[in-house]
Amino acid sequence: MVDFNLTNEQALWKATVHEFVAREIKPKAKEVDESGQFNWDAVHKMGTIGLLGLHVPEEYGGAGMDAISAAIAIEELGWGCGSTALSIAAHNSLGCVPLVLYGNDFLKQTYLPIVASGRTKEGKPSKLAALALTEPGAGSDLKGGITTHARQEKDEWVISGSKMWCTNASISEYILTLVRTDPDGGSRSLSLILVPSASTGLYISPTEKKMGLKGCPTNAISYDQVRVPLEYVLGHPGDGLKQALQTLDGGRIGIAALSVGLAQAALEEAVQYAKQRKAFGKNISEHEAIQWMIAEAATEIQAARLLVYYAAWMKDSRKPYSKEAAMAKMFASEMAERVCRNAIQIHGGYGYSREYPVERIYRDARLMTIGEGTSEIQRLVIARQVLAAL
C-alpha cells in the first residue's frame, strides 16, 4: 500500500493554493462563465506562487513540483473555476511539459522562463502555452488522421494545415503543433514543432461557443506557409507521436484532478443548500434520499482523489503510469458528472437556474469525459494493458 498522507510541504502548498483560489478565482467564476472573458487578473498573480510553472524546473523559472503537488493545485483550481482551471492545466501539462522533456536548450531558455513566470523579459505580463493536436478529421486517431504537414526548406520548416479545439490558442505565447514531417506515413512520420503565436501565416479563429468552460478560450487554427527555424522541432523529427502520447498521459492526471475539484465544489454547494432548504417540515438534509446522494458523492470523490494521487505517485516514481492515468481520468471525469448531476437534483428546480453555481459546474464537468481522450479511449488503454499483463 502507498501512504498518501500529504507531506508537510504538500499540505502547506494545498492550503496556499486553496486560499489563493478562494480569494482570486472562485468569487469571479460566475462572471467568467457569463462574460466568456479569461480571468487574466488572477492568472497574472499566479507566477509568483508557482502555478504557471508546476512542471518547469527551477533553473528555467518554474516551481519544479512533484506530480502529487501539481495535481493538488489543479484540483484546487477546479474547485474554484472550471474555465480558469482548464486553461492552467493545459498550459502546464500540455504546453510546458513537452518543451521541458524534449526541447533543446535554446527553446527552453527562450520560452520557459516567460511562460513559467508570467512575465516577459521586459517585465510585462506574458501569455500562456498551448498544444495543438486535434484536427477536423483527427481526434482520437492521431497516428493516421493528422494532415497538417511541415516540409523542410533550407533552414526552416514550412507548415500548412489546420487544427481545432486548441485550448489557450488565442492567449498563447507559442503553440506546440503536431505535424506530419514524413509524407510516407508510419509511426515515425509525425513531429512536434514549436510555433510562436505571432508567426506570419498563423491565423487563430475566434473562440468557440461552448456548452461550458466559457472562460477558457478554445480555438481553431490555420497554418498558411508558416515558417519556423529547423531547431524549433522538439527532439528529433519523427518523435512527435511518442511525445504526444506521453504528454497526454500526464495531462490525464490533470484532467482527473480538475474533475475532483469540480465535484468537490458541487458537493459543497449541495450540502449547504440541503441544510437550509426545508421540505415536509424539516431540512432536506434529514431526508434519506438526499443523504444517500451525499454519501455516494463523498465516497466517489475520495476514491477518485486517491486514484489521482496514485497515478501521480507512479509518475513521480518513474514507473509506467499510462494505465493508472487512464483509470484516474476515466473514473474521476465520470464521477464528476454524476456528482454534479445529483447536486442539481438536490437543488430541485433551483439547480436548473443560472443563479446557483451547480448549473455552471455541471456544464463545465461535461467536457472532462471528452477532452484529452474520451472515456472510450481510456477504456481501450486500460483494457489493452490489463489483457497484456494477465
Coordinates of C-alpha atoms in Angstrom, one line a residue:
M1 CA 0.0 0.0 0.0
V2 CA 1.1 3.5 -0.8
D3 CA 0.8 6.1 2.0
F4 CA -1.0 9.1 0.5
N5 CA -0.7 11.2 3.7
L6 CA 0.5 14.5 2.4
T7 CA 3.9 15.7 3.4
N8 CA 4.1 18.9 5.4
E9 CA 5.2 20.7 2.2
Q10 CA 2.3 19.3 0.2
A11 CA -0.2 20.2 2.9
L12 CA 1.1 23.8 3.1
W13 CA 1.0 24.0 -0.7
K14 CA -2.6 22.8 -0.7
A15 CA -3.6 25.5 1.9
T16 CA -1.7 28.2 0.0
V17 CA -3.4 27.4 -3.3
H18 CA -6.8 27.0 -1.7
E19 CA -6.5 30.4 -0.1
F20 CA -5.5 32.0 -3.4
V21 CA -8.3 30.3 -5.3
A22 CA -10.9 31.3 -2.7
R23 CA -9.7 34.9 -2.9
E24 CA -8.9 35.4 -6.6
I25 CA -10.7 32.8 -8.6
K26 CA -13.9 31.4 -7.0
P27 CA -15.6 34.8 -6.5
K28 CA -15.2 35.6 -10.2
A29 CA -16.3 32.1 -11.6
K30 CA -19.8 33.2 -12.4
E31 CA -18.7 36.4 -14.1
V32 CA -16.1 34.5 -16.1
D33 CA -18.7 32.0 -17.3
E34 CA -21.3 34.6 -18.3
S35 CA -18.9 37.1 -19.9
G36 CA -16.6 34.5 -21.5
Q37 CA -13.6 36.6 -20.6
F38 CA -10.5 34.9 -19.4
N39 CA -9.5 35.7 -15.8
W40 CA -6.2 37.5 -16.5
D41 CA -6.3 39.3 -13.2
A42 CA -5.9 36.1 -11.3
V43 CA -3.5 34.5 -13.8
H44 CA -1.1 37.4 -13.7
K45 CA -0.7 36.7 -10.0
M46 CA -0.1 33.0 -10.4
G47 CA 3.6 33.2 -11.5
T48 CA 4.8 34.4 -8.1
I49 CA 3.4 31.3 -6.3
G50 CA 4.4 28.8 -8.9
L51 CA 1.1 27.9 -10.6
L52 CA 2.3 28.7 -14.1
G53 CA 5.4 26.5 -13.8
L54 CA 4.3 23.5 -12.0
H55 CA 6.4 21.1 -14.1
V56 CA 9.1 23.5 -15.1
P57 CA 12.5 23.1 -13.4
E58 CA 13.6 25.9 -11.2
E59 CA 16.6 26.7 -13.5
Y60 CA 14.0 27.9 -16.1
G61 CA 12.0 29.9 -13.6
G62 CA 9.5 27.2 -12.7
A63 CA 8.4 25.6 -9.4
G64 CA 9.6 22.1 -10.4
M65 CA 7.0 20.4 -8.3
D66 CA 6.3 16.7 -7.8
A67 CA 3.3 15.3 -9.6
I68 CA 1.1 15.0 -6.5
S69 CA 1.6 18.7 -5.7
A70 CA 0.8 19.6 -9.2
A71 CA -2.4 17.5 -9.0
I72 CA -3.3 19.2 -5.7
A73 CA -3.0 22.6 -7.4
I74 CA -5.2 21.7 -10.4
E75 CA -7.9 20.2 -8.0
E76 CA -8.0 23.4 -6.1
L77 CA -8.3 25.5 -9.3
G78 CA -11.1 23.2 -10.4
W79 CA -12.8 23.8 -7.1
G80 CA -12.8 27.5 -7.8
C81 CA -13.5 27.8 -11.5
G82 CA -13.5 25.1 -14.2
S83 CA -12.6 27.6 -17.0
T84 CA -9.6 29.0 -15.3
A85 CA -8.5 25.6 -14.1
L86 CA -8.6 24.0 -17.6
S87 CA -6.5 26.8 -19.1
I88 CA -3.9 26.5 -16.4
A89 CA -3.9 22.7 -16.5
A90 CA -3.5 22.7 -20.3
H91 CA -0.8 25.4 -20.0
N92 CA 1.2 23.3 -17.6
S93 CA 0.7 19.7 -18.7
L94 CA 0.3 20.2 -22.5
G95 CA 2.1 23.5 -23.3
C96 CA 5.1 23.3 -20.9
V97 CA 5.8 19.7 -20.3
P98 CA 6.7 18.7 -23.9
L99 CA 9.1 21.6 -24.0
V100 CA 10.7 20.6 -20.7
L101 CA 11.1 17.0 -21.7
Y102 CA 12.0 17.3 -25.4
G103 CA 13.0 20.8 -26.2
N104 CA 16.6 21.9 -26.9
D105 CA 18.4 24.3 -24.6
F106 CA 17.7 27.2 -26.9
L107 CA 14.0 26.7 -26.8
K108 CA 13.9 26.1 -23.1
Q109 CA 15.9 29.1 -22.3
T110 CA 13.9 31.3 -24.7
Y111 CA 10.4 30.3 -23.8
L112 CA 10.1 28.5 -20.4
P113 CA 11.2 31.4 -18.2
I114 CA 8.5 33.6 -19.9
V115 CA 5.6 31.2 -19.6
A116 CA 6.5 29.8 -16.2
S117 CA 6.9 33.2 -14.5
G118 CA 4.1 35.0 -16.3
R119 CA 6.4 37.8 -17.2
T120 CA 8.3 38.8 -20.4
K121 CA 12.0 39.8 -20.3
E122 CA 10.8 43.4 -20.2
G123 CA 8.7 42.6 -17.1
K124 CA 5.3 42.8 -18.8
P125 CA 2.6 40.1 -18.3
S126 CA 3.2 37.2 -20.6
K127 CA 0.7 34.8 -22.2
L128 CA 0.3 31.0 -21.7
A129 CA 1.4 27.9 -23.6
A130 CA -0.7 25.7 -25.9
L131 CA -0.6 22.3 -27.6
A132 CA -2.4 21.7 -31.0
L133 CA -3.2 18.1 -31.7
T134 CA -6.8 17.7 -32.9
E135 CA -7.8 18.3 -36.5
P136 CA -11.2 18.2 -38.2
G137 CA -10.5 14.6 -39.2
A138 CA -8.2 13.6 -36.4
G139 CA -9.2 13.4 -32.7
S140 CA -8.5 10.1 -31.1
D141 CA -6.7 8.8 -34.3
L142 CA -3.5 10.9 -34.1
K143 CA -1.3 8.4 -35.9
G144 CA -3.4 8.1 -39.1
G145 CA -5.5 11.3 -39.1
I146 CA -3.0 14.1 -39.0
T147 CA -2.9 16.1 -42.2
T148 CA -1.2 19.3 -41.1
H149 CA 2.3 19.0 -42.6
A150 CA 5.7 20.6 -42.4
R151 CA 8.3 20.4 -45.2
Q152 CA 11.9 21.3 -44.8
E153 CA 13.1 24.2 -46.9
K154 CA 16.7 25.2 -46.3
D155 CA 17.0 26.1 -42.6
E156 CA 13.2 26.3 -42.0
W157 CA 10.1 24.3 -41.5
V158 CA 7.2 25.4 -43.7
I159 CA 3.9 24.4 -42.0
S160 CA 0.5 24.2 -43.7
G161 CA -2.8 22.8 -42.4
S162 CA -5.4 23.4 -39.7
K163 CA -6.1 22.4 -36.1
M164 CA -9.2 22.7 -34.0
W165 CA -10.2 22.6 -30.3
C166 CA -6.9 24.1 -29.2
T167 CA -7.1 25.3 -25.6
N168 CA -5.4 28.6 -25.0
A169 CA -4.5 29.2 -28.6
S170 CA -5.7 32.8 -28.6
I171 CA -3.9 33.6 -25.3
S172 CA -0.6 31.8 -26.0
E173 CA 3.0 32.8 -26.4
Y174 CA 3.6 29.7 -28.6
I175 CA 1.6 26.7 -29.8
L176 CA 3.3 23.2 -29.9
T177 CA 2.0 21.7 -33.1
L178 CA 1.8 18.1 -34.1
V179 CA 2.6 17.9 -37.8
R180 CA 3.4 15.3 -40.4
T181 CA 7.0 15.7 -41.5
D182 CA 7.2 12.4 -43.4
P183 CA 4.6 12.1 -46.1
D184 CA 5.1 8.3 -46.4
G185 CA 3.3 7.8 -43.0
G186 CA 4.1 5.4 -40.3
S187 CA 4.7 5.9 -36.6
R188 CA 7.8 7.9 -37.3
S189 CA 6.1 10.4 -39.6
L190 CA 4.9 13.0 -37.0
S191 CA 6.8 15.7 -35.2
L192 CA 6.1 18.3 -32.6
I193 CA 7.2 21.8 -33.6
L194 CA 7.1 25.0 -31.5
V195 CA 5.3 27.7 -33.4
P196 CA 5.4 31.3 -31.9
S197 CA 1.9 32.7 -31.8
A198 CA 3.0 35.8 -33.6
S199 CA 4.2 33.9 -36.6
T200 CA 3.3 35.2 -40.1
G201 CA 0.7 32.9 -41.7
L202 CA -0.7 31.7 -38.4
Y203 CA -4.4 32.5 -38.0
I204 CA -6.3 31.9 -34.8
S205 CA -10.1 31.8 -35.2
P206 CA -12.5 33.4 -32.7
T207 CA -13.2 31.5 -29.5
E208 CA -15.6 28.6 -29.9
K209 CA -19.0 28.9 -28.4
K210 CA -19.3 26.0 -26.0
M211 CA -21.7 24.4 -23.6
G212 CA -19.4 25.2 -20.6
L213 CA -15.9 26.3 -19.7
K214 CA -16.8 29.6 -21.5
G215 CA -13.9 31.5 -19.9
C216 CA -11.3 29.0 -21.3
P217 CA -10.6 30.0 -24.9
T218 CA -10.7 27.2 -27.4
N219 CA -9.9 28.0 -31.0
A220 CA -9.4 26.6 -34.5
I221 CA -6.1 27.4 -36.1
S222 CA -4.9 27.6 -39.7
Y223 CA -1.3 27.4 -40.8
D224 CA -0.6 29.1 -44.2
Q225 CA 3.0 28.5 -45.1
V226 CA 4.1 29.3 -41.5
R227 CA 7.9 29.4 -41.3
V228 CA 9.9 28.5 -38.2
P229 CA 13.6 27.6 -37.8
L230 CA 14.6 23.9 -38.0
E231 CA 15.7 23.9 -34.4
Y232 CA 12.1 24.6 -33.3
V233 CA 11.3 20.9 -33.6
L234 CA 11.2 19.1 -30.3
G235 CA 13.6 16.2 -30.0
H236 CA 14.2 14.7 -33.5
P237 CA 11.8 14.7 -36.5
G238 CA 9.6 11.6 -36.3
D239 CA 9.4 11.6 -32.4
G240 CA 6.1 13.5 -32.4
L241 CA 3.6 10.7 -31.9
K242 CA 5.5 9.2 -29.0
Q243 CA 6.0 12.6 -27.4
A244 CA 2.3 13.5 -27.8
L245 CA 1.1 10.2 -26.3
Q246 CA 3.5 10.6 -23.3
T247 CA 2.3 14.1 -22.8
L248 CA -1.4 13.0 -22.8
D249 CA -0.6 10.5 -20.0
G250 CA 0.5 13.4 -17.7
G251 CA -2.3 15.6 -18.9
R252 CA -4.9 13.0 -18.0
I253 CA -3.8 13.2 -14.3
G254 CA -4.5 16.9 -14.5
I255 CA -8.0 16.4 -16.0
A256 CA -8.7 13.8 -13.3
A257 CA -7.6 16.2 -10.6
L258 CA -9.7 19.0 -12.2
S259 CA -12.7 16.7 -12.2
V260 CA -12.3 16.0 -8.5
G261 CA -12.2 19.8 -7.8
L262 CA -15.4 20.4 -9.8
A263 CA -17.1 17.5 -7.9
Q264 CA -15.9 18.8 -4.6
A265 CA -17.4 22.2 -5.3
A266 CA -20.7 20.7 -6.4
L267 CA -20.9 18.6 -3.3
E268 CA -20.2 21.6 -1.0
E269 CA -22.9 23.6 -2.7
A270 CA -25.4 20.7 -2.4
V271 CA -24.7 20.2 1.3
Q272 CA -25.0 23.9 2.0
Y273 CA -28.3 24.0 0.2
A274 CA -29.6 20.8 1.8
K275 CA -29.0 22.2 5.3
Q276 CA -31.1 25.3 4.5
R277 CA -33.9 24.1 2.3
K278 CA -36.9 22.7 4.1
A279 CA -39.5 20.2 2.8
F280 CA -42.1 18.2 4.7
G281 CA -41.4 20.1 7.9
K282 CA -37.6 19.6 8.1
N283 CA -34.4 20.3 6.3
I284 CA -34.0 18.2 3.2
S285 CA -30.6 17.1 4.6
E286 CA -32.5 15.0 7.0
H287 CA -34.2 13.0 4.3
E288 CA -32.7 9.7 3.5
A289 CA -32.9 10.1 -0.3
I290 CA -30.7 13.3 0.0
Q291 CA -28.3 11.7 2.4
W292 CA -27.7 8.8 0.1
M293 CA -26.7 11.1 -2.8
I294 CA -24.4 13.0 -0.5
A295 CA -22.8 9.8 0.9
E296 CA -22.3 8.4 -2.6
A297 CA -20.8 11.7 -3.8
A298 CA -18.4 12.0 -0.8
T299 CA -17.3 8.4 -1.3
E300 CA -16.7 8.6 -5.0
I301 CA -14.8 11.9 -4.7
Q302 CA -12.4 10.4 -2.2
A303 CA -12.0 7.3 -4.4
A304 CA -11.2 9.5 -7.4
R305 CA -8.8 11.6 -5.4
L306 CA -6.8 8.6 -4.3
L307 CA -6.7 7.3 -7.9
V308 CA -5.3 10.7 -9.0
Y309 CA -2.7 10.6 -6.2
Y310 CA -1.7 7.0 -7.1
A311 CA -1.2 7.8 -10.8
A312 CA 0.8 10.9 -9.7
W313 CA 2.9 8.8 -7.3
M314 CA 3.6 6.3 -10.1
K315 CA 4.7 9.2 -12.3
D316 CA 7.0 10.6 -9.6
S317 CA 8.4 7.1 -9.1
R318 CA 9.3 7.0 -12.8
K319 CA 7.2 3.9 -13.2
P320 CA 4.9 3.3 -16.3
Y321 CA 1.7 5.0 -15.5
S322 CA -0.4 5.1 -18.7
K323 CA -2.9 2.6 -17.2
E324 CA -3.2 4.4 -13.9
A325 CA -3.6 7.8 -15.5
A326 CA -6.3 6.4 -17.8
M327 CA -8.1 4.9 -14.8
A328 CA -7.9 8.1 -12.8
K329 CA -9.1 10.2 -15.7
M330 CA -12.0 7.8 -16.7
F331 CA -13.3 7.3 -13.1
A332 CA -12.8 10.9 -12.0
S333 CA -14.4 12.5 -15.0
E334 CA -17.4 10.2 -15.0
M335 CA -17.7 10.6 -11.2
A336 CA -17.8 14.4 -11.6
E337 CA -20.6 14.2 -14.0
R338 CA -22.7 12.0 -11.6
V339 CA -21.9 14.2 -8.6
C340 CA -22.8 17.4 -10.4
R341 CA -26.0 15.8 -11.8
N342 CA -27.1 14.9 -8.3
A343 CA -26.1 18.3 -6.9
I344 CA -28.6 19.8 -9.3
Q345 CA -31.1 17.2 -8.2
I346 CA -30.7 18.1 -4.6
H347 CA -31.3 21.7 -5.5
G348 CA -34.5 20.8 -7.3
G349 CA -35.7 23.4 -9.7
Y350 CA -33.2 25.9 -8.4
G351 CA -30.4 23.7 -9.6
Y352 CA -31.5 24.4 -13.2
S353 CA -31.2 28.1 -12.6
R354 CA -28.0 30.1 -13.5
E355 CA -28.4 31.8 -10.2
Y356 CA -27.0 28.7 -8.5
P357 CA -23.4 27.5 -9.1
V358 CA -24.2 23.9 -9.6
E359 CA -25.7 24.6 -13.1
R360 CA -22.4 26.1 -14.2
I361 CA -20.3 23.4 -12.6
Y362 CA -22.3 20.7 -14.3
R363 CA -21.8 22.3 -17.7
D364 CA -18.0 22.6 -17.0
A365 CA -17.7 19.0 -15.9
R366 CA -19.3 17.6 -19.1
L367 CA -16.2 18.1 -21.1
M368 CA -14.0 16.1 -18.8
T369 CA -15.1 12.8 -20.2
I370 CA -14.2 14.0 -23.7
G371 CA -11.0 16.2 -23.6
E372 CA -7.5 14.6 -23.6
G373 CA -9.0 11.3 -24.6
T374 CA -12.6 10.2 -24.3
S375 CA -13.8 7.7 -21.7
E376 CA -14.0 5.2 -24.5
I377 CA -10.3 5.7 -25.4
Q378 CA -9.4 5.4 -21.6
R379 CA -11.2 2.1 -21.5
L380 CA -9.2 0.9 -24.5
V381 CA -5.9 2.0 -22.9
I382 CA -6.8 0.2 -19.6
A383 CA -8.1 -3.0 -21.2
R384 CA -5.2 -3.4 -23.5
Q385 CA -2.7 -3.2 -20.7
V386 CA -4.7 -5.5 -18.4
L387 CA -5.0 -8.1 -21.2
A388 CA -1.3 -7.9 -22.0
A389 CA -0.4 -8.3 -18.3
L390 CA -2.6 -11.2 -17.4

